């Protein structure tokens, strides 16, 4: 026990010293990365969002902000949508990260703060338990303000729906709660997707959801479309939850019903992430949390998996293999291979599992704009150059990368956020929601994703209007063609006499035919 306390003190000491060391170092790590990508970042030569002469390097379109936040870069393939985002998304160039010796400048501390620190949110949740086709249960938590008397939203509402996918461990973080609060203040209907057994969802089957299996999410989206047919659907994922969102968008393609999506601090190459692992304090905490969540189902899970192997595993890979790579799952693996080491040595089952669950396996089928917000000092994802597929953003016009020099994992703390923390806590959050006015405590990443949704929606609306105008000029107006078609359908119906005895005869004929 003593060695654990000593190790924890060392980690805290390193986390406190590291920000100042990086700040007063000789070179900013973001400068080295952007220079490796061929992007110049000198303040005197940097180009703002309004600039018309944007330089293109290695097929990437990069927006460099002003001197105060010049570590932000938008990396994507040049396109009309990319130019529209550069012009209308001002938040992309207004990021001012915390620097110096304050704790918010530490990537580790602000990441732990956003993931573990409690948040007194004025938002309440109304839960819908959805029974799936295999009798499993998932849950949708609809966020509503505490002052709202009406707990349910009408199905005739045209408000956009924001589907939020938390991390794959089921932890509802401070970041998710703040996102629900911000989305409500901007007129969205936030809904948090909870997987089987996550966040108090009952486990009615012995089947758990695999890392990148979008079957349960597909049924949840169908329910949302049934409940809110008039509203647009947007999606946001957090951390490892991005694997599920990217898998869903890749498998469904143009039938995803999603207008645009955002991934906050995503983990792209998930197999390598599980194999290489995190730093031991973070991995130890995640493994312990997952074991605590699964311990309540130890008896029922023992019917299909070997729980002794599961609860003696010391790594995230060991847990994932014990849950999904044993008998009854992809690639049957004997238990003798794991009793000593706590990790399955049969790489065939492990590779077969990720062939079906790797988030980027069907990335070419994605048909909507997807924005990824990442920080170079992310302690969870790992090294930027080896964990972010930069070639994907350079070649695929649907993917956009907003890369910041600092921000940690789902942190993105700003100087204004740190200086006004006390003032913001004193202001009533319920009053801010009631007035619909954006508070100064809103996270920069949340402002950026909401601007991205608005800009992409406006861009596609303008494109649709331009297509309709061009069709009318060619004499092929879609509205006129629709009226002609409806007129023809009515005229054919008039040929059948609408008499009661004819209707009864047709009904009797149908009954005799079916018999």
XYZ file of C-alpha atoms in Angstrom:
515
model
C 0.000 0.000 0.000
C 2.883 2.335 0.767
C 4.395 1.961 -2.688
C 1.038 2.918 -4.264
C 0.936 6.141 -2.243
C 4.514 6.974 -3.192
C 3.766 6.359 -6.864
C 0.675 8.545 -6.679
C 2.706 11.393 -5.160
C 5.282 11.084 -7.929
C 2.584 11.228 -10.612
C 1.048 14.346 -9.051
C 4.461 16.005 -8.767
C 5.270 15.278 -12.408
C 1.870 16.572 -13.500
C 2.449 19.837 -11.657
C 5.981 20.399 -12.939
C 5.513 19.262 -16.539
C 3.342 22.193 -17.762
C 5.797 24.811 -16.680
C 8.689 22.855 -18.137
C 6.926 22.653 -21.505
C 5.937 26.285 -21.384
C 9.418 27.559 -20.646
C 11.097 25.031 -22.911
C 12.994 25.940 -26.005
C 10.368 24.747 -28.463
C 6.647 24.242 -28.486
C 5.788 20.641 -29.427
C 3.033 21.896 -31.714
C 5.612 23.812 -33.748
C 7.559 20.614 -34.410
C 4.482 18.686 -35.490
C 3.107 21.373 -37.785
C 6.546 21.915 -39.247
C 6.718 18.183 -39.948
C 3.440 18.514 -41.833
C 4.887 21.342 -43.885
C 2.825 24.065 -42.207
C 4.419 27.384 -41.421
C 3.384 28.888 -38.121
C 5.196 32.184 -37.717
C 2.949 34.877 -36.236
C 3.990 37.496 -38.747
C 3.073 35.287 -41.692
C 0.059 33.499 -40.257
C -3.245 33.842 -42.046
C -6.510 34.466 -40.275
C -9.898 33.041 -41.174
C -10.783 36.020 -43.372
C -7.701 35.627 -45.524
C -8.345 34.624 -49.112
C -4.873 33.320 -49.862
C -4.720 30.108 -47.860
C -1.687 27.965 -48.429
C -2.070 24.268 -49.205
C 0.591 21.824 -48.069
C 0.670 18.033 -48.649
C -2.944 18.152 -49.742
C -4.047 19.592 -46.385
C -6.040 22.759 -45.881
C -4.809 24.459 -42.708
C -6.189 27.458 -40.868
C -3.693 29.029 -38.475
C -5.150 31.328 -35.850
C -3.736 34.558 -34.497
C -0.756 34.850 -32.196
C -2.794 34.221 -29.073
C -4.131 30.858 -30.301
C -1.843 30.063 -33.189
C -1.547 26.369 -32.274
C -4.981 25.555 -33.769
C -4.998 24.020 -37.242
C -7.823 22.739 -39.418
C -6.465 19.843 -41.473
C -8.633 18.505 -44.274
C -8.871 18.022 -48.011
C -9.538 21.264 -49.926
C -13.219 21.528 -50.813
C -16.087 23.999 -50.949
C -17.279 22.877 -47.521
C -13.808 23.359 -46.050
C -13.659 26.923 -47.345
C -17.130 27.559 -45.939
C -16.070 26.290 -42.518
C -12.981 28.490 -42.521
C -15.122 31.519 -43.275
C -18.040 30.956 -40.901
C -16.620 29.005 -37.940
C -14.896 31.748 -35.996
C -14.467 29.557 -32.922
C -11.863 27.510 -34.778
C -9.437 30.429 -34.504
C -10.240 31.710 -30.993
C -8.741 29.004 -28.806
C -6.494 30.418 -26.071
C -5.207 27.522 -23.959
C -4.026 27.904 -20.407
C -0.259 28.276 -20.147
C 2.228 28.791 -17.362
C 2.227 27.131 -13.966
C -1.527 26.947 -13.364
C -3.025 23.473 -13.011
C -5.303 23.874 -16.039
C -2.200 23.983 -18.234
C -1.422 20.361 -17.320
C -2.823 17.906 -19.834
C -3.112 15.162 -17.211
C -4.776 17.279 -14.533
C -7.383 18.859 -16.777
C -8.155 15.454 -18.318
C -8.670 13.883 -14.892
C -10.706 16.908 -13.815
C -13.125 16.631 -16.753
C -13.455 12.854 -16.355
C -13.738 12.449 -12.575
C -14.620 15.722 -10.883
C -18.352 15.987 -10.018
C -20.442 18.622 -11.751
C -23.574 20.156 -10.249
C -25.550 20.435 -13.455
C -29.052 21.956 -13.610
C -29.930 19.384 -16.255
C -32.226 16.465 -15.432
C -32.641 13.277 -17.419
C -35.712 11.353 -18.518
C -34.836 7.754 -19.369
C -36.247 5.608 -22.150
C -35.364 1.913 -21.862
C -35.336 0.380 -25.334
C -35.865 -3.350 -25.734
C -33.810 -4.622 -28.641
C -34.548 -7.410 -31.084
C -32.603 -9.943 -28.957
C -34.421 -8.851 -25.738
C -31.452 -6.779 -24.620
C -31.855 -3.295 -23.135
C -30.175 -0.013 -23.917
C -31.180 3.363 -22.534
C -31.600 6.870 -23.901
C -31.363 9.653 -21.313
C -33.125 12.780 -22.614
C -31.752 15.948 -21.022
C -34.324 18.500 -19.853
C -33.878 21.680 -17.778
C -34.780 21.399 -14.102
C -37.251 24.295 -14.355
C -39.206 22.683 -17.193
C -42.564 21.405 -15.969
C -43.247 19.281 -19.012
C -40.896 16.347 -18.841
C -41.541 14.962 -22.331
C -41.003 16.628 -25.686
C -43.722 16.489 -28.299
C -43.090 14.286 -31.320
C -44.103 17.230 -33.517
C -41.145 19.292 -32.320
C -38.780 20.495 -35.032
C -35.871 21.023 -32.631
C -32.673 19.213 -33.676
C -31.682 16.129 -31.698
C -28.131 15.787 -30.377
C -27.199 12.142 -29.809
C -24.311 11.916 -27.324
C -22.230 8.741 -27.114
C -20.089 8.603 -23.926
C -16.861 6.671 -23.570
C -16.891 2.893 -23.927
C -16.543 2.408 -20.154
C -19.969 3.900 -19.419
C -18.713 6.780 -17.318
C -20.890 9.917 -17.592
C -18.225 12.567 -17.291
C -18.314 16.246 -16.472
C -17.727 16.934 -20.153
C -20.939 15.092 -21.140
C -23.033 16.958 -18.567
C -21.675 20.325 -19.692
C -22.353 19.386 -23.309
C -25.989 18.594 -22.473
C -26.322 21.938 -20.723
C -24.803 23.850 -23.624
C -26.899 21.985 -26.203
C -30.115 22.800 -24.329
C -29.240 26.478 -24.254
C -28.868 26.409 -28.071
C -32.204 24.724 -28.763
C -31.080 21.102 -29.139
C -32.690 18.026 -27.614
C -29.737 16.103 -26.093
C -30.031 12.334 -25.707
C -27.270 10.266 -24.051
C -26.897 6.718 -25.388
C -26.161 4.116 -22.686
C -24.948 0.688 -23.721
C -26.012 -2.556 -22.109
C -25.262 -2.550 -18.363
C -23.872 1.011 -18.529
C -25.003 3.816 -16.243
C -27.631 1.759 -14.435
C -29.081 0.101 -17.541
C -30.297 -3.413 -16.598
C -28.467 -6.327 -18.190
C -31.241 -8.636 -19.425
C -29.047 -10.845 -21.623
C -25.619 -12.392 -21.176
C -24.489 -10.543 -24.303
C -22.460 -7.357 -23.916
C -21.898 -4.857 -26.696
C -18.572 -5.242 -28.451
C -16.341 -2.234 -28.881
C -17.315 -1.329 -32.445
C -20.593 -3.211 -32.960
C -23.192 -0.623 -34.082
C -26.235 -2.947 -34.021
C -27.642 -1.543 -30.761
C -26.952 2.035 -31.798
C -28.742 1.442 -35.108
C -31.938 0.454 -33.284
C -31.632 3.448 -30.969
C -31.358 5.794 -33.956
C -34.487 4.260 -35.469
C -36.339 4.960 -32.236
C -35.141 8.568 -32.230
C -36.345 9.011 -35.799
C -39.709 7.528 -34.808
C -40.028 9.799 -31.793
C -38.717 13.004 -33.411
C -39.376 12.632 -37.156
C -39.338 16.370 -37.882
C -35.995 17.257 -36.283
C -32.500 16.871 -37.688
C -30.179 14.409 -35.989
C -26.603 15.258 -34.998
C -24.142 13.016 -33.146
C -21.261 13.686 -30.744
C -18.950 11.059 -29.277
C -16.453 11.308 -26.464
C -13.100 9.555 -26.165
C -13.332 5.804 -26.890
C -17.035 6.205 -27.654
C -15.933 7.569 -31.018
C -15.178 3.998 -32.070
C -18.872 3.154 -31.905
C -19.920 6.320 -33.754
C -17.388 5.848 -36.573
C -18.378 2.187 -36.920
C -22.037 3.168 -37.214
C -21.373 5.868 -39.795
C -19.202 3.509 -41.837
C -21.659 0.602 -41.857
C -24.778 2.690 -42.516
C -23.246 5.089 -45.035
C -25.850 7.419 -46.512
C -28.614 5.699 -44.475
C -27.312 6.850 -41.084
C -30.002 9.578 -40.693
C -27.265 11.799 -39.192
C -26.677 15.273 -40.639
C -23.189 15.823 -39.154
C -21.020 14.297 -36.415
C -18.204 15.367 -34.095
C -15.647 13.215 -32.247
C -14.139 14.786 -29.108
C -10.632 13.456 -28.394
C -11.238 10.233 -30.352
C -9.093 7.105 -30.322
C -8.686 6.092 -33.970
C -6.391 3.040 -34.041
C -8.095 1.142 -31.249
C -6.345 -2.209 -31.619
C -2.949 -0.585 -31.221
C -4.347 1.468 -28.349
C -5.400 -1.669 -26.473
C -2.147 -3.455 -27.280
C 0.271 -0.675 -26.392
C -1.757 0.401 -23.386
C -1.746 3.592 -21.387
C 0.601 4.763 -18.727
C 0.159 2.404 -15.781
C -1.701 4.823 -13.435
C -4.381 5.599 -16.043
C -4.662 1.984 -17.170
C -4.878 0.749 -13.588
C -7.709 3.204 -12.862
C -9.682 2.235 -15.987
C -9.247 -1.502 -15.360
C -10.371 -1.095 -11.754
C -13.421 0.933 -12.768
C -14.453 -1.612 -15.392
C -14.060 -4.499 -12.952
C -16.246 -2.712 -10.403
C -18.973 -2.193 -13.008
C -18.864 -5.840 -14.129
C -18.656 -7.333 -10.628
C -22.425 -7.007 -10.091
C -22.971 -9.353 -13.078
C -20.307 -11.864 -12.119
C -22.749 -14.746 -11.620
C -24.661 -14.347 -14.863
C -21.532 -13.646 -16.906
C -20.039 -16.871 -15.584
C -22.442 -18.784 -17.828
C -20.623 -17.741 -21.004
C -17.182 -16.411 -20.011
C -14.534 -17.348 -17.488
C -14.899 -14.754 -14.776
C -11.714 -15.824 -12.997
C -9.734 -14.788 -16.067
C -11.757 -11.600 -16.375
C -11.216 -10.369 -12.832
C -7.543 -11.345 -12.689
C -6.639 -9.409 -15.850
C -4.324 -6.474 -15.278
C -4.703 -4.649 -18.591
C -7.411 -3.282 -20.855
C -6.479 -5.807 -23.511
C -6.845 -8.641 -21.045
C -10.345 -7.478 -20.098
C -11.430 -7.084 -23.718
C -10.104 -10.516 -24.641
C -11.711 -12.164 -21.638
C -15.094 -10.643 -22.502
C -15.248 -11.177 -26.256
C -12.535 -13.577 -27.422
C -13.541 -16.669 -25.481
C -16.084 -19.417 -26.143
C -19.252 -18.081 -27.716
C -17.507 -15.097 -29.296
C -15.223 -14.554 -32.247
C -12.378 -17.055 -32.114
C -12.719 -19.600 -29.334
C -9.670 -19.478 -27.041
C -8.897 -21.981 -24.290
C -8.692 -20.779 -20.742
C -5.267 -22.310 -20.149
C -3.732 -19.610 -22.304
C -4.742 -16.910 -19.864
C -4.514 -18.348 -16.367
C -0.900 -17.417 -15.844
C -0.439 -14.172 -17.703
C -3.955 -12.699 -17.542
C -3.797 -12.048 -21.285
C -4.847 -14.247 -24.181
C -1.864 -15.293 -26.270
C -3.858 -16.489 -29.287
C -3.411 -13.553 -31.632
C -5.774 -15.084 -34.192
C -8.856 -14.516 -32.033
C -7.671 -11.032 -31.138
C -7.083 -10.045 -34.776
C -10.421 -11.537 -35.837
C -12.174 -9.525 -33.157
C -10.754 -6.248 -34.446
C -11.559 -7.094 -38.052
C -15.201 -6.698 -37.000
C -14.737 -3.846 -34.506
C -12.005 -1.520 -35.801
C -13.697 1.904 -36.123
C -12.027 2.790 -39.444
C -12.802 -0.508 -41.198
C -15.549 1.067 -43.368
C -14.381 4.654 -43.274
C -14.733 5.062 -47.052
C -18.500 4.574 -46.736
C -19.004 7.581 -44.456
C -21.261 10.042 -46.285
C -21.599 12.967 -43.838
C -19.167 15.606 -42.513
C -17.263 14.404 -39.443
C -15.156 16.770 -37.314
C -12.503 15.409 -34.954
C -11.230 17.723 -32.190
C -7.872 16.540 -30.857
C -5.042 17.899 -28.750
C -1.399 17.096 -29.330
C -0.736 16.627 -25.595
C -3.554 14.091 -25.135
C -2.283 11.695 -22.423
C -4.896 9.021 -23.212
C -4.609 8.752 -26.991
C -0.817 8.863 -27.109
C 1.661 10.244 -29.613
C 0.033 12.401 -32.286
C 1.939 11.254 -35.359
C 1.390 7.551 -34.681
C -2.185 7.630 -33.354
C -3.917 10.149 -35.665
C -4.428 8.974 -39.283
C -3.432 12.234 -40.962
C -3.681 10.604 -44.393
C -7.410 10.116 -43.792
C -7.991 13.843 -43.395
C -5.766 14.658 -46.357
C -7.668 12.426 -48.790
C -11.260 12.030 -47.544
C -13.430 15.148 -48.078
C -15.874 14.117 -45.323
C -13.331 14.195 -42.480
C -11.999 17.326 -40.782
C -9.370 17.499 -38.042
C -9.216 20.422 -35.628
C -5.793 19.987 -34.022
C -4.755 22.068 -31.010
C -1.381 22.301 -29.341
C -2.805 21.929 -25.824
C -6.022 20.678 -24.329
C -5.462 17.209 -22.877
C -8.148 14.570 -23.250
C -11.621 16.162 -23.562
C -10.291 19.106 -21.562
C -9.559 22.131 -23.783
C -9.438 24.574 -20.887
C -9.064 28.227 -21.843
C -7.649 31.237 -20.076
C -11.059 32.896 -19.783
C -12.498 29.718 -18.295
C -9.844 29.633 -15.628
C -10.075 33.334 -14.753
C -13.867 33.390 -14.519
C -14.403 30.052 -12.807
C -15.435 31.640 -9.534
C -17.741 34.128 -11.191
C -19.395 31.448 -13.294
C -20.041 29.201 -10.316
C -21.836 32.070 -8.589
C -24.210 32.623 -11.519
C -27.293 30.431 -11.667
C -26.980 27.928 -14.499
C -30.740 27.510 -14.612
C -31.165 31.192 -15.370
C -28.637 30.895 -18.173
C -30.587 28.012 -19.668
C -33.881 29.843 -19.269
C -32.648 32.933 -21.071
C -30.940 30.914 -23.822
C -27.793 33.047 -23.520
C -24.433 31.304 -23.806
C -22.425 31.628 -20.619
C -18.736 32.391 -20.492
C -18.103 29.014 -18.884
C -18.995 27.098 -22.055
C -16.170 24.850 -23.189
C -14.338 25.896 -26.339
C -14.767 22.435 -27.862
C -18.532 22.612 -27.339
C -18.743 25.994 -29.012
C -16.675 24.670 -31.908
C -18.866 21.614 -32.498
C -22.093 23.649 -32.364
C -20.653 26.089 -34.895
C -19.653 23.145 -37.067
C -23.215 21.796 -36.999
C -24.680 25.175 -37.880
C -22.184 25.807 -40.689
C -22.609 22.395 -42.314
C -26.402 22.678 -42.165
C -26.344 26.135 -43.748
C -23.902 24.957 -46.420
C -26.049 22.000 -47.492
C -29.192 24.149 -47.423
C -27.512 26.666 -49.736
C -26.354 23.847 -52.035
C -29.885 22.448 -52.207
C -31.338 25.850 -53.038
C -28.754 26.298 -55.776
C -29.638 22.905 -57.282
C -33.344 23.693 -57.265
C -32.734 27.071 -58.875
C -30.590 25.489 -61.580
C -33.283 22.867 -62.232
C -35.950 25.527 -62.611
C -33.797 27.400 -65.083
C -33.468 24.223 -67.148
C -37.236 23.713 -67.028
C -36.998 20.670 -64.776
C -38.457 22.045 -61.569
C -38.867 19.386 -58.899
C -41.954 21.008 -57.404
C -43.866 21.017 -60.712
C -42.980 17.396 -61.378
C -44.287 16.498 -57.937
C -47.617 18.213 -58.593
C -48.043 16.411 -61.948
C -47.375 13.063 -60.292
C -49.907 13.701 -57.512
C -52.518 14.811 -60.082
C -52.056 11.595 -62.029
C -52.438 9.453 -58.925
C -55.713 11.177 -58.032
C -57.088 10.787 -61.561
C -56.450 7.035 -61.582
C -58.197 6.659 -58.232
C -61.325 8.280 -59.634
C -61.747 5.408 -62.115
C -62.718 3.066 -59.276
C -66.266 3.705 -57.947
C -66.084 4.530 -54.261
C -69.231 2.571 -53.351
C -69.731 0.639 -50.167
C -70.660 -2.653 -51.889
C -67.528 -2.486 -54.098
C -65.329 -1.966 -51.079
C -67.026 -4.903 -49.328
C -66.526 -7.102 -52.393
C -62.856 -6.260 -52.579
C -62.453 -7.024 -48.876
C -64.202 -10.406 -49.252
C -62.007 -11.227 -52.240
C -58.876 -10.463 -50.267
C -60.009 -12.744 -47.440
C -60.785 -15.616 -49.805
C -57.427 -15.128 -51.578
C -55.432 -15.232 -48.382
C -57.218 -18.391 -47.318
